[in-house]
Coordinates of C-alpha atoms in Angstrom, one line a residue:
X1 CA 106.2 83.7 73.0
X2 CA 104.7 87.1 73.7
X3 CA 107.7 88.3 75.1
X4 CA 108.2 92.1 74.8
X5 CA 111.7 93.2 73.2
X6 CA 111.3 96.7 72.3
X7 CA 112.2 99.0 76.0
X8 CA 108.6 99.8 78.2
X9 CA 106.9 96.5 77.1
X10 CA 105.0 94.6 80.2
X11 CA 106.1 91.4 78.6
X12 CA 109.0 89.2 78.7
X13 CA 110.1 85.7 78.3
X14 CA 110.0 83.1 81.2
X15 CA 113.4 82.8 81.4
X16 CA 113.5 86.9 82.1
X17 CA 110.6 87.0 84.6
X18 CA 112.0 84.2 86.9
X19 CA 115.2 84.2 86.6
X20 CA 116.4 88.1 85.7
X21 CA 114.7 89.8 87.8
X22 CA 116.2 93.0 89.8
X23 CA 115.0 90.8 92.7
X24 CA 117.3 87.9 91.6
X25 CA 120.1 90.2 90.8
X26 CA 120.0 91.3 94.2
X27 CA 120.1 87.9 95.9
X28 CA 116.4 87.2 96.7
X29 CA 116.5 83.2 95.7
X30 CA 113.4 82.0 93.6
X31 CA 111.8 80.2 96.0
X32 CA 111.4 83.3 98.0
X33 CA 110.6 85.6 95.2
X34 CA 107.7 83.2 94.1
X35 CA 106.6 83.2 97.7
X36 CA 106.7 87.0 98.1
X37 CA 104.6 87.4 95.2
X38 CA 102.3 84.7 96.1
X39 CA 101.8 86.8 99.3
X40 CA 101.4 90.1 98.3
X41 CA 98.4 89.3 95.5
X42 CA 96.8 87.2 98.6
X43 CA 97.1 90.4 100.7
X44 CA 95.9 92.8 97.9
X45 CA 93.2 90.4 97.4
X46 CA 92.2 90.8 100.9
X47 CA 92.5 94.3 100.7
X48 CA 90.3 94.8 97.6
X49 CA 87.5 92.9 99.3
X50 CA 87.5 94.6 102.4
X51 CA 87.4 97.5 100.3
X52 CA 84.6 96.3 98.4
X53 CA 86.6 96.6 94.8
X54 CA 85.2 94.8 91.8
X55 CA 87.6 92.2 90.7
X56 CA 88.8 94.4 87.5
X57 CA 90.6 96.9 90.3
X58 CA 91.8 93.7 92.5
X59 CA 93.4 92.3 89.3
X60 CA 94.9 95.8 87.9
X61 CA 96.7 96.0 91.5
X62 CA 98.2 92.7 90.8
X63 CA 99.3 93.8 87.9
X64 CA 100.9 96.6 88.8
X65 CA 102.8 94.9 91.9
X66 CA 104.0 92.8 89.0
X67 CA 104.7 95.1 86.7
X68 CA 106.3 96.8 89.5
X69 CA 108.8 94.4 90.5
X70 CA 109.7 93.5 87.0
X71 CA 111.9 96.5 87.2
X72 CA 112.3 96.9 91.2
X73 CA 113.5 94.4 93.8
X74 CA 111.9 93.3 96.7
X75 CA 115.5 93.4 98.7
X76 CA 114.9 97.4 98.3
X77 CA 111.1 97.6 98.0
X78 CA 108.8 95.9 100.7
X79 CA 105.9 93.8 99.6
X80 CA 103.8 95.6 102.2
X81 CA 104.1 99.3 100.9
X82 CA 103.7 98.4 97.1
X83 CA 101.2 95.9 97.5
X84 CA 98.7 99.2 99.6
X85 CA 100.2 101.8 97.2
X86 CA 99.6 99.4 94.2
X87 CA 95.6 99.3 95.3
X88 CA 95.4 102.8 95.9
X89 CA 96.0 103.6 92.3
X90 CA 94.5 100.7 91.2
X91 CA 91.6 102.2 92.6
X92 CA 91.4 105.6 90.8
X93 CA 92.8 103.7 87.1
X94 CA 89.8 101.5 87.5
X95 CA 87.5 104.4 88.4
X96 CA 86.7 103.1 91.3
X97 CA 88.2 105.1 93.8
X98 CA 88.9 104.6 97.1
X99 CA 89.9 107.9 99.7
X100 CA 93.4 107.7 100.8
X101 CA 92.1 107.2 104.4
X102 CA 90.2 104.5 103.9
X103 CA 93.3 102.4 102.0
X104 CA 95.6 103.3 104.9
X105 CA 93.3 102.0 107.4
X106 CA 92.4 98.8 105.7
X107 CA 95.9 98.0 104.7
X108 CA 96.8 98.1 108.4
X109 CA 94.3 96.4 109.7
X110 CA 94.7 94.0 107.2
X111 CA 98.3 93.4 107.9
X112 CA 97.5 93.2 111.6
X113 CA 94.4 91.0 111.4
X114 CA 95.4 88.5 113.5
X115 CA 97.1 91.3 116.2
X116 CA 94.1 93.5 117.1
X117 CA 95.9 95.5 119.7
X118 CA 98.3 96.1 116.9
X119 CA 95.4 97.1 114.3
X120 CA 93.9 99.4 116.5
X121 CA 96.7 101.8 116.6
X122 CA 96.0 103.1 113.4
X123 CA 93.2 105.1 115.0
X124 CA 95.9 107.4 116.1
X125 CA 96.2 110.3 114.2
X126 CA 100.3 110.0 114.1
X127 CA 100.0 106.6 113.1
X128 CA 97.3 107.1 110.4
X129 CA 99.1 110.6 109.0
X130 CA 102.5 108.5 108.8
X131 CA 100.9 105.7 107.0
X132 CA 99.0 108.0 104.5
X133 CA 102.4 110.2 103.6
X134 CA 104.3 106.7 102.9
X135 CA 101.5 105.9 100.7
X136 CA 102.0 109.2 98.7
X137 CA 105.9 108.6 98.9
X138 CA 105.2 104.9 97.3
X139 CA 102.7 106.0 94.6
X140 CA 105.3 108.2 93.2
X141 CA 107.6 105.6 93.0
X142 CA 105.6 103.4 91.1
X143 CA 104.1 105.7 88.7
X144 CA 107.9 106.1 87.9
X145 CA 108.5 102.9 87.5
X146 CA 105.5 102.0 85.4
X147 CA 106.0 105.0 83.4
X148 CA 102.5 106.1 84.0
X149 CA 101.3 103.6 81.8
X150 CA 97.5 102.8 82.6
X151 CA 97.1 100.9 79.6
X152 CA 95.9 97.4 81.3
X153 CA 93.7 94.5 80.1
X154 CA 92.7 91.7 81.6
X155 CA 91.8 88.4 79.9
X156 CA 87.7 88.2 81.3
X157 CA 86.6 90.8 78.4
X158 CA 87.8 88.0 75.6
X159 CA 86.6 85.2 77.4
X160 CA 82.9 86.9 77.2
X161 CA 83.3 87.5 74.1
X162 CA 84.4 84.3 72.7
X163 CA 82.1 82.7 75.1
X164 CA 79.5 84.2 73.6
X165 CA 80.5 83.5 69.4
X166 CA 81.0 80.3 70.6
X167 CA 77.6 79.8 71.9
X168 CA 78.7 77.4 74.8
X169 CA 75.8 77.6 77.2
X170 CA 77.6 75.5 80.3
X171 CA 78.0 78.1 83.4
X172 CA 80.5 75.6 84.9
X173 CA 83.0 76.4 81.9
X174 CA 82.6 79.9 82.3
X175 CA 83.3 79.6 86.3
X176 CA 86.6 77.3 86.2
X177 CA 87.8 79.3 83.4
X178 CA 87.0 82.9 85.7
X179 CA 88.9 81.1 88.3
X180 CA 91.9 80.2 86.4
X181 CA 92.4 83.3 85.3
X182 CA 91.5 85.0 88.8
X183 CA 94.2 82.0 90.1
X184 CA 96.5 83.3 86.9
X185 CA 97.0 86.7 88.0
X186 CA 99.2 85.5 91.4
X187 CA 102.1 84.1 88.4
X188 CA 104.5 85.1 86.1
X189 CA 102.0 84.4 83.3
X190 CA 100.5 87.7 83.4
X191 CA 103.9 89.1 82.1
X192 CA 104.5 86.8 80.1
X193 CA 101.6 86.5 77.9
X194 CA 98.8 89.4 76.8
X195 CA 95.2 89.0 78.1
X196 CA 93.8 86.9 75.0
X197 CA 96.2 84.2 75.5
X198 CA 95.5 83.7 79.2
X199 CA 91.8 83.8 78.6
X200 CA 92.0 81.1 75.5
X201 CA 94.1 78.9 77.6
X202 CA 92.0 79.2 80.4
X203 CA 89.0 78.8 78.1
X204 CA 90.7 75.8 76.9
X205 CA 91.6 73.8 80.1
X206 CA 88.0 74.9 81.4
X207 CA 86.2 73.2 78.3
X208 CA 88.8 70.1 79.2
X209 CA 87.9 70.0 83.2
X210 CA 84.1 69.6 82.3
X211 CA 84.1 67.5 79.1
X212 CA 82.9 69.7 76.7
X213 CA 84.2 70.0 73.4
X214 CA 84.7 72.9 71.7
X215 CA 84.6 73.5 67.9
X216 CA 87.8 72.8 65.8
X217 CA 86.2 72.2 62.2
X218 CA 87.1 74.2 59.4
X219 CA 85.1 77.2 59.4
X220 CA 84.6 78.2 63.1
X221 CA 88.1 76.6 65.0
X222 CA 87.6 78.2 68.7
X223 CA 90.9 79.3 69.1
X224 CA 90.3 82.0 66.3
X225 CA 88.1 84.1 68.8
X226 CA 90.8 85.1 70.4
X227 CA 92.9 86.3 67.5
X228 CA 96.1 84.0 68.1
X229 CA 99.2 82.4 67.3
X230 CA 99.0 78.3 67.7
X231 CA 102.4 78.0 68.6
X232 CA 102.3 81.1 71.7
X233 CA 98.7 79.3 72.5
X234 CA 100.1 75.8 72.7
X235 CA 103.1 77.7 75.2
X236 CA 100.5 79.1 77.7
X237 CA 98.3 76.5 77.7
X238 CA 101.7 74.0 78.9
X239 CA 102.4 76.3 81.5
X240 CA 99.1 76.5 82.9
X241 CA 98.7 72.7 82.6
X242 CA 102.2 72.5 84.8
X243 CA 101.1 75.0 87.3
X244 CA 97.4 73.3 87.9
X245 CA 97.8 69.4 87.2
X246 CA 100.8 68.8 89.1
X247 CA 103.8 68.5 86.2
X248 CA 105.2 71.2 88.1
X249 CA 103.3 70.2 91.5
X250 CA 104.3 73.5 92.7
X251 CA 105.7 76.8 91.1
X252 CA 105.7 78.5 94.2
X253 CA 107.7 76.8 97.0
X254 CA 108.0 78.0 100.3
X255 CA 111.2 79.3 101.3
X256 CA 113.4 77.9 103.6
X257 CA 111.9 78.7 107.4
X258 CA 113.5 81.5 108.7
X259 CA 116.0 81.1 111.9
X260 CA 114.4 82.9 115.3
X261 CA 116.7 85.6 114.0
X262 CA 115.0 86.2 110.8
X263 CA 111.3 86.3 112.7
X264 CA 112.7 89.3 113.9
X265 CA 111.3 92.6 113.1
X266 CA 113.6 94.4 110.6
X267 CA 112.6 97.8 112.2
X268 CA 112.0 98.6 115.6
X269 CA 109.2 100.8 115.8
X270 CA 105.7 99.6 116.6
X271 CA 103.6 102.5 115.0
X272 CA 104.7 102.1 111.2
X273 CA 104.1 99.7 109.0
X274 CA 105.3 101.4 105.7
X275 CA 108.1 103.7 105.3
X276 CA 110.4 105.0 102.9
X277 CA 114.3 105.0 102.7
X278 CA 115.4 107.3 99.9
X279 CA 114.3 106.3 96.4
X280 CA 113.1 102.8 97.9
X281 CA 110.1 101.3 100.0
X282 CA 111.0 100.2 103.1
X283 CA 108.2 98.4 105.6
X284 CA 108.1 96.1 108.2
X285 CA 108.6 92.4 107.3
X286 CA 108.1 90.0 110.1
X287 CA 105.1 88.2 108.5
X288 CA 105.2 84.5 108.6
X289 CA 107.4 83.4 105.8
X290 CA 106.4 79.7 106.1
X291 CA 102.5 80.1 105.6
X292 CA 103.6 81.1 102.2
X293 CA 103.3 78.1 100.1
X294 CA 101.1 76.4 97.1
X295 CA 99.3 72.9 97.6
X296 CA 100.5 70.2 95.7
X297 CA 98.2 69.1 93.1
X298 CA 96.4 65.8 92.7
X299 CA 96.0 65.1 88.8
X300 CA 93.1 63.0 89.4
X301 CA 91.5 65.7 91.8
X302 CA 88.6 67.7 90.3
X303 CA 89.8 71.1 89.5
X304 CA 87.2 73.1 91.2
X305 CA 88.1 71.2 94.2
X306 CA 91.7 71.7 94.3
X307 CA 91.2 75.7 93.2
X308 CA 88.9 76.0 95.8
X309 CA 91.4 74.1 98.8
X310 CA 94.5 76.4 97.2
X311 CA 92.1 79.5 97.7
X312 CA 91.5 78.2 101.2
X313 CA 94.6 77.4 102.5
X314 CA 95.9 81.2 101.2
X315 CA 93.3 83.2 102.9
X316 CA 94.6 81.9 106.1
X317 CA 97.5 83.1 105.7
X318 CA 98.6 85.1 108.5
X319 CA 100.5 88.6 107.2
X320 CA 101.5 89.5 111.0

């Protein structure tokens, strides 16, 4: 597998991203990690549309959350602070920038969607100035932690190219396999494997979904587009077939649902939704645990059906 040995590498095994985590060390269970990071690439998602980002910046703050918490934990860090900070610099990395304002006010108002009275305190000056220092606090934090490394790919560049070589003409292969990836990014798989193996795995199980064969003869085999190792191919391509045709019905579980205790907010003051204690993120937390969780998947359920229910079902999610 592409699993990084040598210290700064982005990658590691399976065994390393799910079960050593910092988050794991600290007592965050699995279930609830896999929810927490299901969460925060649905909020920076929403974020990153509202913000009218191109899905290169949406994916590279996914990234870095995930790259993020491969060397933080979540029992220290809040979701909410690195998920907005993680956006912000995704933002300028991807040349796309967004003013410091503007993220602020978006990332509130997306946390509070569904609490307008809420949102609407970020028109406050306090509220807004508070918001915008915690955001400065957390991006120095997390270009520690990433080592201000900007060096990050995303799999849709291969897949156009070997799209392309491979002369396949069907716009339905070039869709599902977009969406896997796009569906990719929420996982573990990003750290597990580089960019060219997610896209010819995707690429694969697209080609599968609609039928279409592509070219394994000697001469031209497809998988030598992408410049990789059968063996690390036939890996990511399991995995992906676990985590979309229900062998693993699904990798992220909702945790348990919280006691009336747990709803409670873990900080009492109504004007701050991100702050910092010390060398950690703190924010609030009180966002409904038990929306969190992944449909289970029907193997004889068309793919673009059962992507496009999942998608759904997660953009309802409330965050507060």
């Amino acid at each position: 597998m592409e699993a990084g040995k040598a210290a700064g590498s982005w990658y590691v095994t399976r065994e390393e991203a799910e079960r050593g985590s910092p988050s794991r060390r600290d007592g965050v269970g699995a279930a609830k990690e896999a929810a927490l990071r299901a969460t925060y690439c649905s909020f920076i998602r929403d974020v990153g549309i509202r913000l009218q980002l191109p899905q290169v910046t949406i994916a590279t703050a996914i990234v870095l959350c995930h790259r993020f918490y491969l060397r933080q934990s979540h029992a220290k860090n809040e979701w909410q602070t690195v998920a907005t900070v993680c956006v912000f610099l995704a933002s300028k990395i991807e040349d796309t920038p967004c003013s410091l304002q503007r993220v602020a006010i978006v990332a509130y108002e997306t946390m509070y969607r569904k609490d307008l009275g809420a949102a609407h305190r970020i028109n406050q000056k306090e509220v807004l100035e508070k918001q915008k220092d915690l955001i400065l606090v957390g991006e120095t934090l997390l270009l520690s932690t990433i080592r201000f490394d900007f060096n990050i790919q995303h799999p849709y560049e291969p897949l156009k190219i070997a799209l392309n070589n491979l002369g396949i003409p069907q716009k339905e292969v070039k869709q599902v396999a977009v969406n896997l990836i796009n569906d990719v990014l929420r996982t573990t798989l990003v750290v597990q494997f580089k960019p060219h193996y997610i896209a010819a795995g995707s690429l694969y199980l697209a080609a599968k979904f609609n039928n279409v064969r592509l070219p394994s003869e000697k001469g031209k085999v497809w998988w030598h587009e992408f410049d990789v190792a059968p063996k690390q191919l036939q890996a990511v391509i399991q995995q992906m077939t676990e985590l979309f045709m229900g062998r693993n019905p699904c990798s992220i579980k909702p945790p348990p649902t919280p006691s009336p205790t747990e709803r409670q907010p873990i900080i009492s003051s109504s004007d701050a939704v991100l702050r910092h204690t010390h060398s950690s993120i703190r924010s609030l937390s009180n966002f409904d645990r038990g929306a969190s969780r992944c449909m289970p998947v029907d193997c004889s359920t068309n793919y673009k059906s059962t992507v496009c229910s999942a998608r759904n079902e997660a953009e309802q999610r409330t965050y507060m």
